Short mmCIF file of C-alpha atoms and ligand atoms in Angstrom, two decimals:
data_model
loop_
_atom_site.label_atom_id
_atom_site.label_comp_id
_atom_site.label_asym_id
_atom_site.label_seq_id
_atom_site.Cartn_x
_atom_site.Cartn_y
_atom_site.Cartn_z
CA MET A 1 0.00 0.00 0.00
CA LYS A 2 1.08 3.60 -0.33
CA ILE A 3 2.40 6.00 2.29
CA ASP A 4 2.55 9.56 1.00
CA GLY A 5 2.25 8.20 -2.52
CA GLN A 6 5.16 5.77 -2.14
CA PRO A 7 4.41 2.03 -2.25
CA TYR A 8 5.51 0.01 0.79
CA ARG A 9 5.31 -3.51 2.08
CA SER A 10 5.52 -4.19 5.81
CA ILE A 11 8.77 -6.17 5.35
CA TRP A 12 11.18 -6.02 2.44
CA LEU A 13 14.78 -6.27 1.31
CA ASP A 14 16.17 -2.76 0.98
CA GLU A 15 18.58 -1.49 -1.67
CA ASP A 16 21.51 -2.95 0.32
CA GLY A 17 19.85 -6.35 0.49
CA GLN A 18 19.01 -6.00 4.21
CA VAL A 19 15.71 -6.98 5.79
CA SER A 20 13.72 -3.85 6.62
CA ILE A 21 10.51 -3.39 8.58
CA ILE A 22 8.23 -0.61 9.72
CA ASP A 23 8.51 -0.42 13.52
CA GLN A 24 4.81 -0.74 14.42
CA THR A 25 5.41 0.18 18.07
CA ARG A 26 6.12 3.75 16.89
CA LEU A 27 2.98 4.22 14.80
CA PRO A 28 0.83 6.24 14.39
CA HIS A 29 2.84 9.22 15.53
CA GLU A 30 6.24 8.28 14.12
CA PHE A 31 7.18 6.39 10.95
CA VAL A 32 10.38 4.51 11.69
CA ILE A 33 12.06 1.92 9.47
CA ARG A 34 14.38 -0.59 11.15
CA ARG A 35 16.79 -3.12 9.78
CA LEU A 36 16.91 -6.72 11.02
CA GLU A 37 20.52 -7.80 10.70
CA ALA A 38 20.67 -11.08 12.60
CA LEU A 39 18.42 -13.86 13.90
CA ASP A 40 18.13 -12.17 17.29
CA ASP A 41 16.79 -8.99 15.68
CA ALA A 42 14.07 -10.98 13.94
CA ALA A 43 13.16 -12.82 17.15
CA ARG A 44 13.07 -9.56 19.08
CA ALA A 45 11.02 -7.85 16.38
CA ILE A 46 8.33 -10.54 16.75
CA ALA A 47 8.43 -10.85 20.55
CA GLU A 48 8.37 -7.09 21.15
CA MET A 49 5.81 -6.48 18.40
CA TRP A 50 7.84 -4.19 16.15
CA VAL A 51 6.10 -6.48 13.66
CA ARG A 52 2.85 -8.22 14.53
CA GLY A 53 -0.16 -9.84 12.90
CA ALA A 54 -0.17 -13.54 12.08
CA PRO A 55 0.93 -13.44 8.41
CA LEU A 56 3.66 -10.86 9.06
CA ILE A 57 4.96 -12.84 12.03
CA GLY A 58 5.32 -15.84 9.68
CA ALA A 59 7.08 -13.77 7.02
CA THR A 60 9.47 -12.28 9.60
CA ALA A 61 10.34 -15.74 10.89
CA ALA A 62 11.16 -16.84 7.34
CA TRP A 63 13.57 -13.90 6.99
CA GLY A 64 14.93 -14.68 10.46
CA LEU A 65 15.97 -18.13 9.27
CA TRP A 66 17.79 -16.59 6.33
CA LEU A 67 19.58 -14.20 8.69
CA ALA A 68 20.73 -17.18 10.77
CA LEU A 69 21.78 -19.28 7.81
CA ARG A 70 23.81 -16.57 6.16
CA GLN A 71 26.06 -16.73 9.25
CA ASP A 72 26.17 -20.51 9.46
CA ALA A 73 24.14 -22.91 7.32
CA SER A 74 24.59 -26.06 9.44
CA ASP A 75 21.71 -28.37 10.47
CA GLU A 76 22.30 -27.37 14.06
CA THR A 77 21.94 -23.64 13.34
CA LEU A 78 18.80 -24.21 11.31
CA ARG A 79 17.21 -26.24 14.10
CA LYS A 80 18.20 -23.80 16.83
CA ALA A 81 17.08 -20.77 14.84
CA ALA A 82 13.71 -22.43 14.26
CA GLU A 83 13.39 -23.09 18.01
CA THR A 84 14.30 -19.50 18.87
CA LEU A 85 11.73 -18.11 16.47
CA LEU A 86 9.01 -20.57 17.51
CA ALA A 87 9.39 -19.42 21.12
CA THR A 88 8.69 -15.76 20.32
CA ARG A 89 4.87 -15.80 20.31
CA PRO A 90 2.60 -18.78 20.92
CA THR A 91 -0.78 -18.08 19.31
CA ALA A 92 -0.43 -17.18 15.62
CA VAL A 93 -0.03 -20.48 13.77
CA ASN A 94 1.50 -18.79 10.72
CA LEU A 95 4.74 -18.72 12.68
CA ARG A 96 4.95 -22.51 12.76
CA TRP A 97 3.63 -22.73 9.21
CA ALA A 98 6.41 -20.51 7.82
CA ILE A 99 9.14 -22.22 9.86
CA ASP A 100 7.95 -25.69 8.79
CA ASP A 101 7.88 -24.55 5.18
CA MET A 102 11.42 -23.13 5.35
CA GLN A 103 12.85 -26.13 7.22
CA GLY A 104 11.20 -28.62 4.88
CA HIS A 105 12.63 -26.78 1.91
CA LEU A 106 16.13 -26.15 3.30
CA MET A 107 17.05 -29.22 5.34
CA PRO A 108 17.46 -31.53 2.31
CA LEU A 109 19.80 -29.05 0.57
CA PRO A 110 23.62 -29.13 0.81
CA THR A 111 24.74 -26.50 3.35
CA ALA A 112 26.52 -24.48 0.63
CA GLU A 113 23.18 -23.84 -1.08
CA ARG A 114 21.07 -23.12 1.99
CA ALA A 115 21.62 -19.40 2.52
CA ASN A 116 20.69 -18.44 -1.04
CA ALA A 117 17.77 -20.84 -1.03
CA ALA A 118 16.55 -19.39 2.27
CA ARG A 119 16.60 -15.87 0.87
CA GLU A 120 14.66 -16.96 -2.20
CA ARG A 121 12.15 -18.94 -0.15
CA ALA A 122 11.53 -16.09 2.31
CA GLN A 123 10.96 -13.74 -0.61
CA ALA A 124 8.59 -16.28 -2.19
CA ILE A 125 6.62 -16.55 1.09
CA CYS A 126 6.26 -12.76 1.11
CA ASP A 127 5.21 -12.55 -2.54
CA ALA A 128 2.69 -15.36 -2.05
CA ASP A 129 1.26 -13.58 1.00
CA VAL A 130 0.60 -10.46 -1.07
CA GLU A 131 -1.17 -12.48 -3.77
CA THR A 132 -3.16 -14.45 -1.19
CA ASN A 133 -4.40 -11.33 0.56
CA SER A 134 -5.34 -9.69 -2.72
CA ARG A 135 -7.50 -12.75 -3.46
CA ILE A 136 -9.07 -12.55 0.00
CA GLY A 137 -9.93 -8.97 -0.95
CA ASP A 138 -11.49 -10.09 -4.26
CA HIS A 139 -13.71 -12.63 -2.51
CA GLY A 140 -14.60 -10.40 0.40
CA VAL A 141 -15.51 -7.41 -1.74
CA GLU A 142 -18.37 -9.44 -3.20
CA LEU A 143 -20.03 -9.48 0.23
CA ILE A 144 -19.74 -5.70 0.49
CA GLU A 145 -21.02 -5.24 -3.08
CA ALA A 146 -24.05 -7.41 -2.32
CA LEU A 147 -24.89 -5.32 0.75
CA TYR A 148 -24.47 -2.13 -1.29
CA ARG A 149 -26.81 -3.46 -3.99
CA ARG A 150 -29.36 -4.33 -1.31
CA HIS A 151 -29.23 -1.11 0.71
CA GLY A 152 -28.14 1.42 -1.92
CA ARG A 153 -26.28 3.47 0.69
CA ARG A 154 -22.98 3.60 2.53
CA ILE A 155 -22.01 0.25 4.03
CA ASN A 156 -20.81 0.35 7.64
CA ILE A 157 -18.24 -2.29 8.52
CA LEU A 158 -16.90 -2.96 12.01
CA THR A 159 -13.42 -4.39 12.45
CA HIS A 160 -11.39 -5.32 15.50
CA CYS A 161 -7.64 -5.07 16.05
CA ASN A 162 -5.48 -4.55 12.97
CA ALA A 163 -5.86 -7.04 10.18
CA GLY A 164 -4.77 -4.58 7.54
CA TRP A 165 -1.64 -4.48 5.41
CA LEU A 166 0.54 -3.89 8.46
CA ALA A 167 -0.50 -7.29 9.84
CA THR A 168 0.51 -9.00 6.59
CA VAL A 169 3.10 -8.31 3.92
CA ASP A 170 0.58 -6.22 1.97
CA TRP A 171 -3.18 -5.69 1.50
CA GLY A 172 -4.18 -7.23 4.86
CA THR A 173 -6.84 -9.84 5.50
CA ALA A 174 -9.93 -8.16 6.99
CA LEU A 175 -9.07 -4.81 5.41
CA ALA A 176 -8.32 -6.17 1.91
CA PRO A 177 -12.05 -6.37 0.97
CA ILE A 178 -12.54 -2.87 2.38
CA TYR A 179 -9.68 -1.42 0.33
CA LYS A 180 -10.99 -3.17 -2.78
CA ALA A 181 -14.51 -1.85 -2.15
CA TYR A 182 -13.24 1.70 -1.57
CA ASP A 183 -11.05 1.56 -4.68
CA ALA A 184 -14.05 0.33 -6.70
CA GLY A 185 -16.09 3.36 -5.63
CA ILE A 186 -18.41 1.54 -3.22
CA PRO A 187 -19.18 3.90 -0.32
CA VAL A 188 -17.78 2.26 2.80
CA HIS A 189 -17.28 3.47 6.33
CA VAL A 190 -15.33 1.56 8.98
CA TRP A 191 -15.98 1.38 12.71
CA VAL A 192 -12.50 0.84 14.13
CA ASP A 193 -12.46 -0.85 17.55
CA GLU A 194 -9.66 0.77 19.54
CA THR A 195 -8.59 -2.73 20.70
CA ARG A 196 -7.22 -2.34 24.18
CA PRO A 197 -4.73 -2.93 25.58
CA ARG A 198 -2.27 -2.31 22.73
CA ASN A 199 -4.70 -0.29 20.66
CA GLN A 200 -3.90 -1.85 17.30
CA GLY A 201 -7.19 -0.39 16.03
CA THR A 202 -6.52 3.16 17.16
CA SER A 203 -2.88 3.22 16.21
CA LEU A 204 -2.58 0.94 13.20
CA THR A 205 -5.95 0.36 11.52
CA ALA A 206 -6.86 4.05 11.82
CA TRP A 207 -3.42 5.02 10.49
CA GLU A 208 -3.84 2.71 7.51
CA LEU A 209 -7.32 4.04 6.76
CA VAL A 210 -6.17 7.65 7.01
CA SER A 211 -3.29 6.88 4.64
CA HIS A 212 -5.66 5.31 2.11
CA GLY A 213 -8.44 7.87 2.58
CA VAL A 214 -11.09 5.40 3.76
CA PRO A 215 -13.85 7.03 5.89
CA HIS A 216 -13.87 5.68 9.44
CA HIS A 217 -14.40 6.42 13.11
CA VAL A 218 -12.41 5.00 15.99
CA ILE A 219 -14.75 3.67 18.68
CA VAL A 220 -14.12 2.33 22.17
CA ASP A 221 -14.18 -1.43 22.42
CA ASN A 222 -17.50 -1.35 24.24
CA ALA A 223 -19.40 0.66 21.60
CA GLY A 224 -19.91 -2.04 18.97
CA GLY A 225 -22.92 -3.70 20.64
CA HIS A 226 -24.74 -0.39 20.92
CA LEU A 227 -24.07 0.50 17.29
CA MET A 228 -25.32 -2.90 16.19
CA GLN A 229 -28.54 -2.51 18.20
CA HIS A 230 -29.20 0.74 16.36
CA GLY A 231 -28.64 -0.63 12.85
CA GLU A 232 -25.34 1.18 12.39
CA VAL A 233 -23.29 -1.89 11.54
CA ASP A 234 -24.02 -3.80 8.30
CA LEU A 235 -21.15 -6.24 8.52
CA CYS A 236 -18.27 -7.24 10.77
CA ILE A 237 -15.00 -8.43 9.24
CA VAL A 238 -12.13 -9.45 11.50
CA GLY A 239 -8.88 -11.33 11.00
CA SER A 240 -7.60 -14.45 12.70
CA ASP A 241 -4.39 -15.63 14.33
CA ARG A 242 -5.37 -19.28 14.25
CA THR A 243 -8.51 -21.00 12.99
CA THR A 244 -9.17 -24.66 13.70
CA ARG A 245 -10.12 -27.10 10.97
CA SER A 246 -13.62 -27.02 12.47
CA GLY A 247 -13.88 -23.24 12.02
CA ASP A 248 -13.31 -21.96 15.57
CA VAL A 249 -11.58 -18.60 15.27
CA CYS A 250 -8.86 -17.36 17.58
CA ASN A 251 -8.29 -13.64 17.22
CA LYS A 252 -7.38 -10.57 19.26
CA ILE A 253 -9.00 -10.41 22.69
CA GLY A 254 -12.51 -8.95 22.44
CA THR A 255 -13.40 -10.56 19.12
CA TYR A 256 -15.67 -13.09 20.86
CA LEU A 257 -17.76 -10.33 22.48
CA LYS A 258 -18.25 -8.68 19.07
CA ALA A 259 -19.34 -11.99 17.59
CA LEU A 260 -21.88 -12.44 20.41
CA ALA A 261 -23.27 -8.96 19.83
CA ALA A 262 -23.39 -9.54 16.07
CA SER A 263 -25.25 -12.81 16.55
CA ASP A 264 -27.78 -11.17 18.89
CA ASN A 265 -28.42 -8.41 16.37
CA GLY A 266 -28.42 -10.42 13.12
CA VAL A 267 -25.28 -8.68 11.86
CA PRO A 268 -23.15 -10.90 9.57
CA PHE A 269 -19.83 -11.72 11.22
CA TYR A 270 -17.09 -12.76 8.79
CA VAL A 271 -13.48 -13.75 9.38
CA ALA A 272 -10.85 -13.14 6.68
CA LEU A 273 -7.83 -15.42 6.75
CA PRO A 274 -5.26 -17.12 4.54
CA GLY A 275 -4.87 -20.91 4.45
CA SER A 276 -1.65 -20.53 6.46
CA THR A 277 -3.75 -19.45 9.48
CA ILE A 278 -5.68 -22.73 9.58
CA ASP A 279 -4.43 -25.20 12.16
CA TRP A 280 -5.31 -28.52 10.55
CA ARG A 281 -4.17 -30.38 13.68
CA SER A 282 -6.81 -28.77 15.84
CA ASP A 283 -10.58 -29.13 15.91
CA ASP A 284 -11.44 -27.47 19.21
CA GLY A 285 -10.24 -23.90 19.57
CA LEU A 286 -10.99 -23.55 23.28
CA ARG A 287 -9.12 -26.74 24.12
CA ASP A 288 -6.23 -26.61 21.68
CA ILE A 289 -5.15 -23.02 21.07
CA PRO A 290 -2.52 -21.57 23.42
CA ILE A 291 -3.57 -18.06 24.41
CA GLU A 292 -0.68 -15.68 24.88
CA GLU A 293 -0.62 -13.90 28.24
CA ARG A 294 1.25 -10.64 27.89
CA GLY A 295 2.70 -8.31 30.49
CA ALA A 296 0.43 -6.44 32.91
CA SER A 297 2.00 -3.11 31.98
CA GLU A 298 0.14 -3.22 28.64
CA VAL A 299 -3.07 -2.94 30.67
CA THR A 300 -1.91 -0.58 33.39
CA HIS A 301 -0.10 1.89 31.11
CA ILE A 302 -0.95 3.68 27.92
CA THR A 303 1.21 5.62 25.46
CA GLY A 304 0.12 8.59 23.38
CA LYS A 305 1.04 12.02 22.11
CA THR A 306 0.59 15.06 24.33
CA SER A 307 -0.85 18.30 22.96
CA GLY A 308 2.77 19.48 22.89
CA GLY A 309 3.67 16.66 20.50
CA ILE A 310 5.64 14.60 23.01
CA ILE A 311 5.18 10.82 23.14
CA GLN A 312 4.44 9.86 26.73
CA THR A 313 3.46 6.77 28.69
CA VAL A 314 1.17 7.14 31.70
CA GLN A 315 -0.25 4.80 34.34
CA LEU A 316 -4.04 4.28 34.48
CA PRO A 317 -5.02 2.28 37.62
CA PRO A 318 -4.01 3.11 41.18
CA ASP A 319 -0.62 1.94 42.47
CA GLY A 320 -0.92 -1.67 43.59
CA SER A 321 -3.80 -2.77 41.28
CA PRO A 322 -2.76 -6.01 39.59
CA ALA A 323 -3.79 -6.71 35.97
CA ARG A 324 -4.34 -9.75 33.73
CA ASN A 325 -3.63 -9.58 30.04
CA PRO A 326 -4.85 -12.49 27.89
CA ALA A 327 -4.08 -11.35 24.34
CA PHE A 328 -6.49 -13.50 22.30
CA ASP A 329 -9.84 -15.23 22.58
CA VAL A 330 -11.68 -17.94 20.68
CA THR A 331 -14.94 -17.37 18.85
CA PRO A 332 -16.78 -20.66 18.34
CA ALA A 333 -17.59 -21.53 14.72
CA ARG A 334 -21.35 -21.28 15.41
CA LEU A 335 -20.99 -17.48 15.81
CA VAL A 336 -19.11 -17.02 12.52
CA SER A 337 -21.20 -16.33 9.40
CA GLY A 338 -18.39 -17.35 7.06
CA LEU A 339 -14.66 -17.51 6.41
CA ILE A 340 -13.21 -15.37 3.62
CA THR A 341 -10.13 -17.15 2.28
CA GLU A 342 -7.94 -16.83 -0.79
CA ARG A 343 -9.90 -19.74 -2.27
CA GLY A 344 -13.34 -18.29 -1.68
CA VAL A 345 -15.88 -17.84 1.11
CA CYS A 346 -16.97 -20.89 3.07
CA GLU A 347 -19.00 -21.91 6.07
CA ALA A 348 -17.01 -21.92 9.33
CA SER A 349 -17.08 -25.69 9.66
CA ALA A 350 -14.98 -28.77 8.96
CA ALA A 351 -17.01 -29.42 5.82
CA GLY A 352 -16.70 -25.83 4.62
CA LEU A 353 -12.93 -25.74 5.03
CA ALA A 354 -12.38 -29.26 3.68
CA ALA A 355 -14.26 -28.31 0.50
CA LEU A 356 -11.89 -25.38 -0.08
CA TYR A 357 -8.72 -27.21 1.00
CA PRO A 358 -9.25 -30.83 -0.11
CA GLU A 359 -5.49 -31.52 -0.02
CA GLN A 360 -5.61 -31.10 3.78
CA SER A 361 -8.25 -33.77 4.31
CA GLY A 362 -5.53 -36.29 5.27
CA ASP A 363 -4.40 -34.11 8.18
CA ALA A 364 -7.99 -33.29 9.02
CA GLY A 365 -8.90 -37.00 9.31
O1 MRU B 1 -1.10 -9.33 18.89
P1 MRU B 1 -1.10 -8.96 17.45
O2 MRU B 1 -1.19 -7.52 17.15
O3 MRU B 1 0.01 -9.64 16.68
O4 MRU B 1 -2.48 -9.58 17.00
C1 MRU B 1 -2.69 -10.12 15.81
C2 MRU B 1 -3.66 -9.35 15.08
O5 MRU B 1 -3.27 -8.41 14.40
C3 MRU B 1 -5.06 -9.65 15.12
O6 MRU B 1 -5.49 -10.57 16.01
C4 MRU B 1 -5.58 -9.81 13.72
O7 MRU B 1 -6.91 -9.58 13.75
C5 MRU B 1 -5.22 -11.13 13.08
S1 MRU B 1 -3.73 -11.10 12.19
C6 MRU B 1 -4.20 -10.67 10.57
#
């Protein structure tokens, strides 16, 4: 997508052949590009959320393996680098998907060929992610078009967290259909959940939408139910960090409450995701998906820009109040109207996913 007219991806090889990222912890008030020069930089970038979002975490891990192998391409280094990267964040399954893909591709090769092959494979993973998300956009825009044909007015879409281009290599998952609708001249307006505690909605989704010119309002996380009760939401589209083969959707904390409100108000609730986010080994999201618990300071403190333009962090609760910080929740398949994938839209069910991904039916057994 473009920033000030210049096209960017969220991760890329710069003119010196170094891995570059946009430091998402500095947005929306500062635009900072960082270089990842070694495996540890890639691991830190994922763990500390300079990069975040399931597909981008996977892409960063792929580059992290290249960074390790260009120092030493032995079996031992490859295995250890994979372990280091796998330990960074537990919930997004794209991390394991990308590491498995890289290891499967690289392990059989002679060590002398591994570094080059790793660079090519990481680039291929990134290019495929862009194509995949564009297709998600093509399938998802049909839902928005249908609503526009029915209502003949602006279509109001609620989204949670950031599942835009910053969460992927480009286009995004949940936001790809919205960008495609906007670019096609369909009047869309986005309700952006702020998404406490890290405010990916306020800081990242809103920043993306401003950059692209898409009309939107940031709302507090608790406003969605009220807006739905008053007919102000036509459609919800969210992303996913891991979806089971039975269609249970793990996504940023708070997604489940939005799905409940959508169900109570007859608002369609769709999840946009690439095939790499499906965990074919799991058929019960509540039982199987590890939910990341992050530090309490994300809840007790908040960072923003003062009226004087200074970035400051302040404490919210009284001294001594403890906090819990589960980062994701699971929305059961029964609350999901459909899954928007690169292969089309399907029911959130084992049958729906198996029909789109027949080659996985062995794993799904
Ligand atoms: O903790 P994060 O910011 O890495 O969370 C991931 C997300 O961005 C969301 O859960 C998103 O909706 C799914 S990733 C496209």
